[in-house]
Amino acid sequence: MPTVGLFIPCYVDQLFPQVGLATVDLLEQAGYGVEYPADQTCCGQPMANTGCTEQARPLAERFLAIFSGYDYVVAPSGSCVAMVRCHYDEYLAGQPGFEELKKKTFELCEFLVDVADTSRVDHRFPYRVGLHQSCHGLRELRLASSSELVAPAFGKAQRLLQMVDGLELVTLARPDECCGFGGTFAVAEEAVSCMMGNDRIHDHLTAGAEVLTANDMSCLMHMAGLIRRQGKPLRVMHIAEILAGHSK
Amino acid sequence: MNHAPLAAAFVADAPRAKWHDETLWFVRAKRDKAAQSVPEWEELRECAAQIKAHTVSRLADYLEQFEREATRRGAVVHWARNAAEHNEIVLKLLSDRGVKRLVKSKSMLTEECHLNPFLERHGIEVVDTDLGERIVQLAGESPSHIVLPAIHKKKEDVGQIFHEHLGTTAGATDPNYLTEAARQHLREKFVQAEAGLTGVNFAIAETGGFVVCTNEGNADLGVSLPTLHIASMGIEKLVPRAQDLGVFLRLLARSATGQPITTYSSHFHGPRPGGELHIVLVDNGRSDILASDEFRRSLNCIRCGACMNTCPVYRRSGGHSYQTSVPGPIGSILAPSRNPKMFYSLPQACSLCGSCSDVCPVKIDLHHQLLTWRRELAHQGLLSRSKRLGMQAMSFVFRRPALYRLAGRVARWLTPLLPRFMIYNGLNAWGKQRELPDFPAKSFGEQYAERRRHESQRNS
Ligand code: SF4
């Protein structure tokens, strides 16, 4: 049985443990052994995105040391996977095991579709769901077609959600606009960030969504923060929770 | 100068910010439709990127070829190292001929060089003839967008400006009426002008000619009546051959406004009979960008404005919040190369969503270059103290798993106990409009370890 090294982003570990647990279930259901290396912390993305590359470098090196032994590395976060696959070259190019690491590191939905070849999901989720396409998953990892490019449409998360019995995906006016989280951007440009988030939420509500989902918890944390403050009628769930049937 | 407070001020006028966002999104949607109508769109983008990369790789040769050919056709070519030299050259051309009135069309480069105030100081009247540019000029402002210079103005604003400057009826907002008033006013200016200045969209090394694209025909009018035509162009505007034009003209208008082609693509090859044509080739920092491996590709830019229309930050913060003649994603790359200290906040005014890179017709990897700028700025010590210290502290903790787990436990235990005012106050930008998530009692790591313990107990 191939073993997956579970990569749980730091803030998911601390704030959204239910997303990690759903991920474990999904991977085990798909027939993989799952191991969570306890000494992992953060992939270094916040530092790298701020320009503090020297603060990110040791974290990239730790990541390689911790995860290089597994058959696959899977994370329920497109953004953190994009850090490894698209931005670690700066720190790790040429190091033994790095090229393999890039090839075997996957975002959860991508892994379920491309590697595990998932063809059915055994849960019912009778709600209207709005899928927020998280930007790094979309335009770095290409987990779905982006609306700017002229190419056939596809989407890995959509494909999985369509397998869920009773689930209805709503159609958004702006299918893949950014929610405005953007790491330190959410704080440094608070006003624009919150306006972006509110506009995203409005689009989902207008489309009739009851549940807002995404494959990045960071986008959801930002939008859930706005939704709760304003008491808007929209539930927020990570896609892993829906797919694993952890929907309460 | 910092982008964030200016952006916050723009957002504070919520209805206007919403209107600005929706207007530009409408343009982006038109662009999407226009792009989708060209099945070979992605090949065209690739082709354009390669032509530009090639041109830039031997720019000096192509510039010399252009100068030779343009001269052969009777134009006079001038070289300007920087904005000041450009302005002096233009001034000298005008004052040698006693020109007091100049009409201008479509030149962001002259904005970059601050030509208008310079000429006005020397007693020359400068009239921007593009309708949008004329509106901002009358309002005493600078363009807020490179293709739609007055996009931040509603028709009520335009009515007010025209009322003050052109004597239209107070409170008039009818676009037809206002446009007609502008037309009459500009006609007078065209007739009086003694010289015309245009920008250049594409210059062709092979022929020594150049193309100016407008939707109003004002470039043609501005240079057809007077005998003196000055064309100001950045040295990156070159393409090697006339046949390359087709690639760029198809991409430019579709990306800019969603039109299949701009209404007027005016070709200039040499002066008109009895007239003079002067071409000013301006560097103004471009060869520094050319010399940098990381930012060279930003010279591919054909100034279509698509990256602005798609940028979720630009749409909501307005062009003026960038404080530079070229705003938005591409402007945030170009400006710091001229003055990193002054424009340090622009590469941060970005959520790194990457939409600009996918929309760019010449495939500039805009969001990666913005990220590279952040690295460069941090390297130059231009990162704010709070960000720098914050990142150092985070990295310190993340390198020590036991400390990380402890810090997480303490924070999860402590935060819910704190009174609300200690979490939600002026110091916490997150909490101004957003709640924090509920803090779970146990981290994933702790719950996972328990689960594995139970499983092994069950199995033994
Ligand atoms: S960077 Fe690309 S999208 Fe932006 S203005 Fe230039 S050519 Fe257009």
XYZ file of C-alpha atoms and ligand atoms in Angstrom:
716
model
C 0.000 0.000 0.000
C 1.555 3.329 -1.032
C 2.002 5.745 1.822
C 0.992 9.364 1.759
C 2.869 11.863 3.865
C 0.161 14.168 5.094
C 1.061 17.827 4.799
C -1.226 19.902 7.008
C -0.595 23.641 6.781
C 0.220 25.271 10.119
C -2.974 27.298 10.441
C -5.105 24.268 9.502
C -3.298 22.276 12.188
C -3.998 24.916 14.821
C -7.361 26.340 13.808
C -9.159 23.877 11.544
C -8.307 20.357 12.735
C -11.562 19.030 11.237
C -10.175 19.700 7.737
C -7.116 17.581 8.488
C -9.257 14.752 9.853
C -11.492 14.791 6.788
C -8.382 14.618 4.624
C -7.119 11.548 6.502
C -10.472 9.830 5.983
C -10.559 10.616 2.287
C -7.063 9.322 1.689
C -7.691 6.144 3.699
C -10.994 5.549 1.917
C -9.094 5.859 -1.359
C -6.834 3.030 -0.200
C -3.700 4.818 0.896
C -1.704 4.529 4.061
C -1.502 7.886 5.760
C 1.237 9.189 7.990
C 1.384 12.581 9.576
C 4.986 13.550 10.313
C 4.570 15.294 13.652
C 7.544 17.609 13.282
C 6.175 19.559 10.343
C 5.246 23.174 10.970
C 4.912 25.591 8.044
C 6.024 25.483 4.407
C 7.364 29.032 4.592
C 4.864 30.653 2.282
C 4.074 33.697 4.466
C 7.749 34.602 4.651
C 8.409 33.947 0.968
C 5.400 35.985 -0.126
C 6.537 38.898 1.970
C 9.958 38.785 0.349
C 11.733 37.406 3.428
C 13.325 34.568 1.528
C 16.065 33.939 4.049
C 13.399 33.295 6.672
C 11.659 30.858 4.339
C 14.758 28.918 3.267
C 15.283 26.837 6.449
C 11.598 25.863 6.382
C 11.894 24.643 2.798
C 14.929 22.604 3.796
C 13.065 21.080 6.755
C 10.140 20.279 4.471
C 12.350 18.326 2.098
C 13.961 16.407 4.969
C 10.598 15.545 6.537
C 8.700 14.550 3.415
C 11.214 13.077 1.015
C 10.680 9.487 2.253
C 7.009 9.185 1.270
C 5.461 7.852 -1.920
C 3.213 10.904 -2.100
C 2.774 14.142 -0.209
C -0.774 15.472 -0.056
C -2.181 18.673 1.455
C -5.717 20.064 1.629
C -4.439 23.404 0.342
C -3.613 24.497 -3.191
C -1.701 27.482 -1.979
C 0.752 25.546 0.213
C 1.250 22.924 -2.488
C 1.953 25.712 -4.989
C 4.652 26.948 -2.627
C 6.388 23.573 -2.835
C 5.862 22.909 -6.491
C 6.247 26.365 -7.992
C 8.375 28.345 -5.544
C 10.746 25.968 -3.751
C 13.206 25.968 -6.672
C 14.734 29.092 -5.257
C 15.789 27.229 -2.118
C 16.135 23.623 -3.110
C 17.123 23.443 -6.769
C 19.716 20.735 -7.255
C 19.266 19.153 -3.812
C 18.874 15.377 -3.761
C 15.254 14.327 -3.717
C 13.849 17.739 -4.612
C 12.777 16.977 -8.178
C 10.938 13.868 -6.964
C 9.370 15.837 -4.132
C 7.904 18.306 -6.606
C 6.459 15.495 -8.698
C 4.884 13.650 -5.790
C 3.377 16.607 -3.927
C -0.340 17.088 -4.619
C -3.273 19.160 -3.586
C -6.002 16.914 -2.193
C -8.585 17.195 -5.013
C -5.870 16.882 -7.600
C -4.613 13.735 -5.886
C -8.083 12.218 -5.664
C -8.748 12.851 -9.357
C -5.347 12.328 -10.970
C -3.702 9.707 -8.774
C -6.422 7.892 -6.841
C -8.717 8.089 -9.878
C -11.768 8.582 -7.673
C -14.957 7.831 -9.578
C -17.550 7.965 -6.838
C -18.192 9.640 -3.521
C -20.488 7.847 -1.097
C -22.054 10.783 0.661
C -25.188 12.745 0.253
C -25.044 16.471 0.634
C -28.372 17.943 -0.415
C -27.396 21.603 -0.569
C -26.694 24.281 -3.118
C -22.936 24.796 -3.048
C -20.809 27.650 -4.347
C -17.230 26.699 -5.185
C -14.666 29.401 -4.611
C -11.686 28.777 -6.878
C -8.642 29.622 -4.836
C -6.158 31.516 -6.962
C -2.963 29.598 -6.276
C -4.637 26.287 -6.967
C -6.172 27.751 -10.084
C -3.364 29.718 -11.699
C -0.260 28.072 -10.256
C -1.325 24.436 -10.031
C -3.934 24.635 -12.807
C -6.503 22.636 -10.869
C -9.157 24.147 -13.125
C -9.304 26.211 -16.295
C -9.059 29.930 -15.602
C -11.504 32.314 -17.215
C -8.760 34.431 -18.818
C -7.353 31.659 -20.990
C -8.855 30.357 -24.215
C -8.905 26.622 -23.545
C -11.399 23.843 -22.851
C -13.051 24.172 -19.454
C -12.280 21.685 -16.696
C -12.089 21.579 -12.914
C -10.881 18.903 -10.510
C -12.807 20.133 -7.481
C -15.959 20.541 -9.588
C -15.571 17.000 -10.820
C -15.470 15.629 -7.297
C -18.347 17.771 -6.067
C -20.479 16.592 -8.984
C -20.095 13.030 -7.699
C -21.776 13.969 -4.425
C -25.383 12.882 -4.322
C -27.849 15.754 -3.918
C -25.256 18.468 -4.246
C -26.046 21.268 -6.636
C -23.242 23.543 -7.814
C -24.386 27.125 -8.333
C -23.176 29.327 -11.192
C -21.277 32.424 -10.180
C -21.199 35.705 -12.083
C -17.435 35.907 -11.653
C -16.323 32.291 -11.620
C -12.756 32.707 -10.461
C -12.169 36.101 -8.952
C -9.856 36.419 -5.962
C -11.430 36.621 -2.485
C -8.812 39.091 -1.293
C -7.098 37.012 1.372
C -3.557 37.018 -0.015
C -1.639 36.378 3.221
C -0.240 39.572 4.700
C -2.231 41.423 2.029
C -5.347 40.762 4.144
C -3.863 42.952 6.858
C -1.674 45.397 4.929
C -4.478 46.274 2.496
C -7.347 45.631 4.878
C -9.865 47.865 3.107
C -9.432 46.380 -0.374
C -9.102 42.876 1.033
C -12.442 43.090 2.850
C -14.206 44.663 -0.106
C -12.968 41.807 -2.284
C -14.165 39.278 0.265
C -17.593 40.889 0.550
C -17.955 40.945 -3.228
C -17.143 37.242 -3.418
C -19.675 36.442 -0.708
C -22.292 38.550 -2.465
C -21.710 36.642 -5.708
C -22.290 33.315 -3.929
C -25.421 34.545 -2.163
C -26.838 35.987 -5.369
C -26.257 32.642 -7.067
C -28.320 30.998 -4.330
C -25.536 29.143 -2.524
C -26.275 27.730 0.924
C -22.742 26.493 1.437
C -19.498 28.141 0.395
C -16.604 25.782 -0.199
C -13.033 25.889 -1.517
C -9.884 23.823 -1.465
C -8.024 26.437 0.536
C -8.933 27.092 4.136
C -7.178 30.466 4.104
C -9.651 31.961 1.616
C -12.474 30.431 3.639
C -11.147 31.777 6.943
C -11.140 35.277 5.501
C -14.634 35.015 4.036
C -16.032 33.207 7.084
C -14.727 36.081 9.212
C -16.737 38.553 7.146
C -19.809 36.309 7.000
C -19.895 35.858 10.774
C -19.428 39.524 11.530
C -22.342 40.384 9.251
C -24.488 37.391 10.142
C -24.938 36.359 6.507
C -26.830 33.110 5.816
C -23.988 31.107 4.291
C -22.244 28.069 5.751
C -18.530 27.740 5.105
C -16.927 24.317 4.689
C -13.676 23.053 3.280
C -14.195 20.745 0.314
C -12.592 17.852 2.218
C -15.365 18.029 4.820
C -18.048 17.768 2.140
C -16.332 14.925 0.290
C -15.607 12.961 3.483
C -19.195 13.311 4.638
C -18.199 15.250 7.743
C -20.987 17.662 7.127
C -22.901 17.328 10.377
C 3.988 57.262 -0.459
C 1.921 54.261 0.467
C -0.795 52.571 -1.578
C -2.893 51.215 1.297
C -4.261 54.472 2.807
C -5.096 55.874 -0.646
C -6.829 52.611 -1.505
C -8.731 52.699 1.780
C -9.905 56.235 1.000
C -11.171 55.063 -2.408
C -12.949 52.063 -0.883
C -14.513 54.285 1.788
C -16.756 55.781 -0.914
C -18.474 52.431 -1.248
C -20.932 53.172 -4.092
C -18.196 54.736 -6.211
C -15.740 51.906 -5.560
C -18.440 49.384 -6.469
C -19.277 51.292 -9.645
C -15.580 51.506 -10.585
C -15.163 47.776 -10.038
C -18.235 46.915 -12.088
C -17.358 49.245 -14.955
C -13.913 47.726 -15.346
C -15.236 44.212 -14.901
C -17.591 44.938 -17.778
C -14.566 45.763 -19.932
C -12.862 42.573 -18.825
C -15.933 40.543 -19.696
C -15.946 42.138 -23.155
C -12.295 41.221 -23.476
C -13.076 37.604 -22.556
C -15.694 37.399 -25.285
C -13.356 38.935 -27.845
C -10.512 36.591 -26.874
C -12.794 33.558 -26.981
C -13.747 34.487 -30.535
C -10.155 33.809 -31.640
C -9.502 30.064 -31.416
C -5.760 30.551 -31.820
C -5.611 33.152 -29.015
C -3.045 31.304 -26.923
C -0.797 30.765 -29.956
C -1.043 34.456 -30.752
C 0.014 35.342 -27.204
C 2.947 32.978 -27.440
C 3.926 34.373 -30.811
C 3.753 37.963 -29.509
C 5.838 37.063 -26.463
C 8.478 35.476 -28.657
C 8.629 38.389 -31.059
C 9.067 40.750 -28.126
C 11.691 38.579 -26.465
C 13.587 38.413 -29.717
C 13.355 42.172 -30.318
C 14.513 42.991 -26.834
C 17.431 40.567 -27.140
C 18.901 42.723 -29.931
C 17.250 46.001 -29.243
C 20.280 48.122 -30.086
C 20.477 46.659 -33.603
C 16.792 47.139 -34.256
C 16.885 50.692 -32.947
C 19.709 51.539 -35.304
C 17.889 49.918 -38.189
C 14.785 51.878 -37.285
C 16.731 55.127 -37.158
C 18.305 54.412 -40.565
C 15.014 53.579 -42.223
C 13.059 56.405 -40.615
C 15.762 58.890 -41.635
C 15.730 57.530 -45.163
C 12.023 58.320 -45.276
C 12.668 61.879 -44.234
C 11.956 61.760 -40.498
C 14.392 63.191 -37.958
C 15.255 60.831 -35.114
C 16.239 62.146 -31.667
C 17.525 60.166 -28.706
C 16.596 61.001 -25.131
C 18.303 59.330 -22.203
C 15.671 60.419 -19.723
C 12.503 62.435 -19.207
C 14.322 65.736 -18.913
C 16.128 65.246 -22.218
C 12.876 64.261 -23.899
C 11.142 67.388 -22.657
C 14.037 69.618 -23.739
C 14.039 68.117 -27.220
C 10.299 68.689 -27.605
C 10.542 72.211 -26.251
C 13.383 73.099 -28.616
C 11.483 71.748 -31.631
C 8.495 73.845 -30.660
C 10.234 77.060 -29.699
C 12.545 77.012 -32.760
C 9.390 77.182 -34.851
C 7.609 79.632 -32.638
C 4.888 77.122 -31.750
C 2.575 78.316 -28.990
C -0.178 75.720 -29.281
C 0.291 71.970 -29.278
C -2.299 69.214 -29.606
C -1.416 65.827 -28.170
C -2.819 62.386 -28.631
C -2.369 59.070 -26.902
C 0.900 59.338 -25.182
C 1.399 57.821 -21.761
C 5.097 58.420 -22.295
C 4.615 62.188 -22.087
C 2.721 61.578 -18.824
C 5.683 59.586 -17.605
C 7.953 62.516 -18.551
C 5.592 65.163 -17.106
C 5.728 67.005 -20.419
C 2.533 69.054 -20.007
C 3.499 71.084 -16.937
C 6.990 71.527 -18.377
C 5.708 73.006 -21.646
C 3.103 75.086 -19.869
C 5.838 76.592 -17.718
C 7.436 77.671 -20.987
C 4.307 79.372 -22.198
C 3.043 76.688 -24.551
C -0.590 75.608 -24.489
C -0.911 71.818 -24.508
C -4.246 70.202 -25.264
C -4.837 66.487 -24.835
C -7.268 65.517 -27.547
C -8.312 62.058 -26.454
C -11.714 62.661 -24.850
C -10.842 60.885 -21.614
C -7.512 62.621 -21.363
C -9.097 65.973 -22.028
C -11.539 65.359 -19.190
C -8.795 64.669 -16.672
C -6.720 67.522 -18.047
C -9.579 69.978 -17.494
C -10.069 68.530 -14.017
C -6.401 69.194 -13.277
C -5.728 65.504 -12.705
C -3.634 62.800 -14.288
C -5.078 59.781 -16.114
C -6.078 56.961 -13.758
C -5.839 54.250 -16.416
C -3.635 53.956 -19.488
C -6.437 53.138 -21.937
C -9.430 54.638 -20.123
C -7.855 57.744 -18.593
C -11.062 59.124 -17.056
C -12.567 55.822 -15.947
C -12.717 57.109 -12.378
C -15.111 59.875 -13.460
C -18.849 59.300 -13.626
C -20.881 61.145 -16.220
C -22.122 63.477 -13.482
C -18.491 64.404 -12.786
C -17.866 65.007 -16.478
C -20.971 67.180 -16.706
C -19.690 69.288 -13.837
C -16.191 69.635 -15.332
C -17.587 70.596 -18.738
C -19.957 73.030 -17.130
C -17.056 74.783 -15.427
C -14.656 74.760 -18.364
C -16.707 74.528 -21.534
C -19.876 76.269 -20.434
C -22.257 73.358 -20.878
C -25.584 73.432 -19.024
C -25.241 72.849 -15.317
C -26.289 69.357 -14.270
C -26.149 67.933 -17.810
C -25.220 64.241 -17.905
C -26.344 63.137 -21.362
C -23.268 61.502 -22.941
C -24.282 62.630 -26.462
C -24.656 66.224 -25.407
C -21.382 66.229 -23.480
C -19.458 64.498 -26.248
C -20.762 66.996 -28.775
C -19.611 69.844 -26.550
C -16.169 68.274 -26.324
C -16.093 67.774 -30.062
C -16.805 71.448 -30.754
C -14.252 72.522 -28.199
C -11.562 70.179 -29.520
C -12.241 71.127 -33.137
C -11.306 74.671 -32.295
C -8.104 73.456 -30.640
C -7.232 71.262 -33.628
C -7.655 74.167 -36.018
C -5.544 76.520 -33.910
C -2.723 74.065 -33.229
C 0.654 74.709 -34.784
C 2.066 71.287 -33.943
C 0.815 67.816 -33.129
C 2.395 65.281 -30.801
C 1.478 61.594 -30.747
C 2.621 58.517 -28.962
C 3.623 55.362 -30.777
C 2.003 51.966 -30.324
C 4.339 50.047 -32.599
C 7.444 51.115 -34.490
C 8.773 48.904 -37.258
C 12.532 48.489 -37.567
C 12.308 47.141 -41.107
C 10.420 50.112 -42.544
C 11.203 52.979 -40.169
C 7.467 53.624 -39.849
C 5.161 53.496 -36.866
C 1.532 52.911 -35.947
C -0.731 54.869 -33.609
C -4.008 53.267 -32.506
C -6.960 55.419 -31.453
C -10.707 55.076 -31.330
C -11.457 58.725 -31.925
C -9.238 59.510 -34.895
C -7.712 62.334 -32.925
C -4.139 61.317 -33.716
C -4.799 61.703 -37.445
C -6.506 65.018 -37.018
C -3.842 66.349 -34.678
C -0.995 65.718 -37.083
C -2.771 66.400 -40.373
C -3.558 70.052 -39.865
C -0.244 71.425 -38.515
C 3.012 70.927 -40.397
C 5.020 69.666 -37.433
C 4.474 66.132 -36.096
C 6.459 64.968 -33.084
C 6.203 61.295 -32.118
C 7.461 60.281 -28.674
C 8.184 56.627 -28.137
C 9.767 54.417 -25.518
C 12.561 52.363 -27.016
C 10.673 49.130 -26.254
C 7.940 49.892 -28.782
C 9.822 48.289 -31.652
C 8.833 45.240 -33.630
C 11.209 43.868 -36.255
C 9.030 43.547 -39.342
C 5.858 44.998 -40.793
C 4.356 41.520 -40.844
C 4.643 41.312 -37.037
C 2.048 44.048 -36.723
C -0.830 41.700 -37.438
C -0.093 39.683 -34.305
C -0.047 42.733 -32.075
C -2.968 44.626 -33.575
C -5.187 41.578 -33.109
C -4.125 41.248 -29.490
C -4.072 44.919 -28.521
C -7.647 46.010 -29.161
C -9.214 42.793 -27.964
C -7.230 42.934 -24.732
C -7.794 46.641 -24.210
C -11.490 47.151 -24.895
C -12.802 43.926 -26.358
C -12.945 45.390 -29.860
C -11.660 43.237 -32.728
C -9.496 46.159 -33.805
C -9.165 49.801 -32.805
C -11.188 52.148 -34.970
C -8.099 53.871 -36.351
C -4.719 52.206 -36.782
C -2.818 55.067 -38.357
C 0.448 54.272 -40.108
C 3.099 56.961 -40.439
C 6.006 56.501 -42.786
C 7.918 59.743 -43.117
C 6.583 63.307 -42.942
C 3.608 64.381 -44.990
C 4.409 66.530 -48.044
C 5.614 69.904 -46.896
C 5.668 68.802 -43.263
C 8.219 67.701 -40.699
C 8.270 64.475 -38.706
C 10.429 64.166 -35.595
C 10.667 60.918 -33.649
C 11.999 61.064 -30.088
C 13.306 57.724 -28.824
C 13.199 57.723 -25.035
C 15.079 55.442 -22.662
C 14.175 56.825 -19.225
C 15.164 53.723 -17.262
C 14.242 51.161 -19.902
C 17.799 49.995 -20.506
C 18.172 49.345 -16.779
C 15.136 47.066 -16.974
C 16.595 45.510 -20.128
C 19.759 44.713 -18.197
C 17.873 42.847 -15.463
C 17.207 39.156 -16.040
C 14.262 39.190 -13.663
C 12.339 42.146 -15.000
C 13.343 42.232 -18.682
C 10.082 40.623 -19.759
C 8.153 43.601 -18.439
C 9.421 45.455 -21.533
C 7.112 43.242 -23.622
C 4.203 45.354 -22.434
C 2.053 46.818 -25.221
C 0.065 48.984 -22.784
C -3.296 47.389 -23.425
C -4.474 47.892 -19.850
C -5.974 44.393 -19.568
C -4.005 43.680 -16.403
C -5.597 46.734 -14.792
C -9.106 45.767 -15.806
C -8.706 42.290 -14.411
C -6.818 43.246 -11.257
C -9.199 42.959 -8.289
C -7.111 45.456 -6.353
C -6.880 48.042 -9.116
C -10.597 47.820 -9.769
C -11.317 48.614 -6.143
C -8.606 51.118 -5.364
C -8.597 53.308 -8.488
C -5.601 54.214 -10.610
C -4.597 57.276 -8.619
C -3.850 55.196 -5.551
C -0.759 53.932 -7.411
C 0.668 57.458 -7.799
C 2.416 56.625 -11.041
C 1.629 57.250 -14.713
C 1.260 53.530 -15.404
C -0.786 52.040 -12.531
C -1.967 48.495 -11.841
C 0.085 45.311 -12.048
C 2.484 46.402 -14.789
C 2.909 49.832 -13.228
C 3.745 48.197 -9.911
C 6.621 46.442 -11.656
C 7.879 49.394 -13.678
C 7.677 52.097 -10.997
C 9.947 50.537 -8.344
C 12.652 50.034 -10.943
C 12.789 53.812 -11.271
C 12.515 54.536 -7.580
C 12.289 51.620 -5.150
C 12.077 53.806 -2.054
C 9.184 55.833 -3.348
C 7.183 52.929 -4.802
C 8.009 50.190 -2.266
C 4.331 49.671 -1.408
C 3.140 48.875 -4.944
C 4.386 45.288 -5.196
C 2.608 44.681 -1.873
C -0.681 46.033 -3.221
C -1.406 42.647 -4.728
C -3.032 39.463 -3.493
C -0.915 37.418 -5.933
C -4.051 36.031 -7.576
C -2.270 35.747 -10.919
C -5.164 36.903 -13.077
C -2.958 39.581 -14.652
C -0.467 36.998 -15.901
C -3.201 34.945 -17.550
C -4.838 37.936 -19.173
C -1.662 39.597 -20.475
C -1.565 39.322 -24.284
C 2.234 39.226 -24.340
C 2.472 36.705 -21.508
C 4.348 38.765 -18.967
C 4.508 36.760 -15.727
C 3.285 39.797 -13.844
C 2.448 38.242 -10.491
C 5.764 36.428 -10.315
C 7.610 39.640 -11.072
C 5.675 41.359 -8.299
C 6.789 38.603 -5.961
C 10.351 39.059 -7.166
C 10.027 42.754 -6.381
C 8.990 41.954 -2.823
C 12.139 39.900 -2.440
C 14.217 42.664 -3.949
C 12.668 45.293 -1.680
C 13.199 43.163 1.422
C 16.768 42.691 0.265
C 17.223 46.439 -0.045
C 15.893 46.882 3.490
C 12.679 48.535 2.314
C 10.277 46.230 4.112
C 8.335 47.766 7.001
C 9.811 47.029 10.422
C 6.676 45.283 11.626
C 6.602 42.925 8.645
C 10.301 42.157 8.911
C 10.221 41.462 12.644
C 6.983 39.520 12.337
C 8.438 37.228 9.694
C 11.637 36.732 11.670
C 9.643 35.739 14.738
C 7.422 33.362 12.766
C 10.395 31.731 11.138
C 12.078 31.319 14.532
C 9.042 29.480 15.892
C 8.425 27.385 12.770
C 11.984 26.087 12.836
C 11.357 24.626 16.305
C 8.473 22.108 16.221
C 8.183 21.798 20.003
C 8.036 25.558 20.413
C 5.500 25.763 17.560
C 3.232 23.239 19.272
C 3.552 25.013 22.600
C 2.863 28.431 21.104
C -0.196 27.022 19.326
C -1.527 25.497 22.539
C -1.049 28.712 24.468
C -2.680 30.830 21.792
C -5.654 28.488 21.417
C -6.126 28.426 25.170
C -5.547 32.105 25.804
C -7.318 33.866 22.941
C -10.856 32.698 23.789
C -10.313 33.886 27.368
C -9.374 37.399 26.334
C -12.006 40.126 26.539
C -13.248 41.169 23.124
C -11.632 44.610 23.178
C -8.198 43.035 23.483
C -8.657 41.128 20.242
C -10.811 43.510 18.263
C -9.156 46.889 18.456
C -7.380 49.387 16.251
C -4.175 47.372 16.331
C -5.723 44.325 14.744
C -6.457 45.028 11.089
C -7.843 41.512 10.706
C -10.603 42.127 13.230
C -11.815 45.463 11.911
C -14.383 43.815 9.669
C -13.721 40.103 10.286
C -14.246 37.679 13.147
C -11.506 35.265 14.077
C -12.381 31.580 13.768
C -13.372 29.601 16.858
C -10.255 28.261 18.466
C -10.392 24.481 18.831
C -9.304 22.881 22.094
C -6.974 20.462 20.321
C -4.862 20.908 17.231
C -5.003 18.495 14.315
C -1.648 17.087 15.398
C -3.010 16.266 18.863
C -6.231 14.747 17.537
C -4.348 12.720 14.948
C -2.017 11.289 17.608
C -5.014 10.311 19.763
C -6.708 8.658 16.810
C -3.623 6.589 16.025
C -3.291 5.602 19.696
C -6.902 4.379 19.744
C -6.418 2.465 16.514
C -3.354 0.655 17.832
C -5.136 -0.131 21.127
C -8.044 -1.603 19.179
C -5.726 -3.659 17.029
C -3.660 -5.060 19.908
S 1.414 44.081 -18.809
Fe 0.316 42.919 -20.347
S -1.822 43.160 -19.766
Fe -0.723 44.762 -18.684
S -0.827 46.545 -20.007
Fe 1.050 45.477 -20.532
S 0.521 44.128 -22.210
Fe -1.385 44.762 -21.270
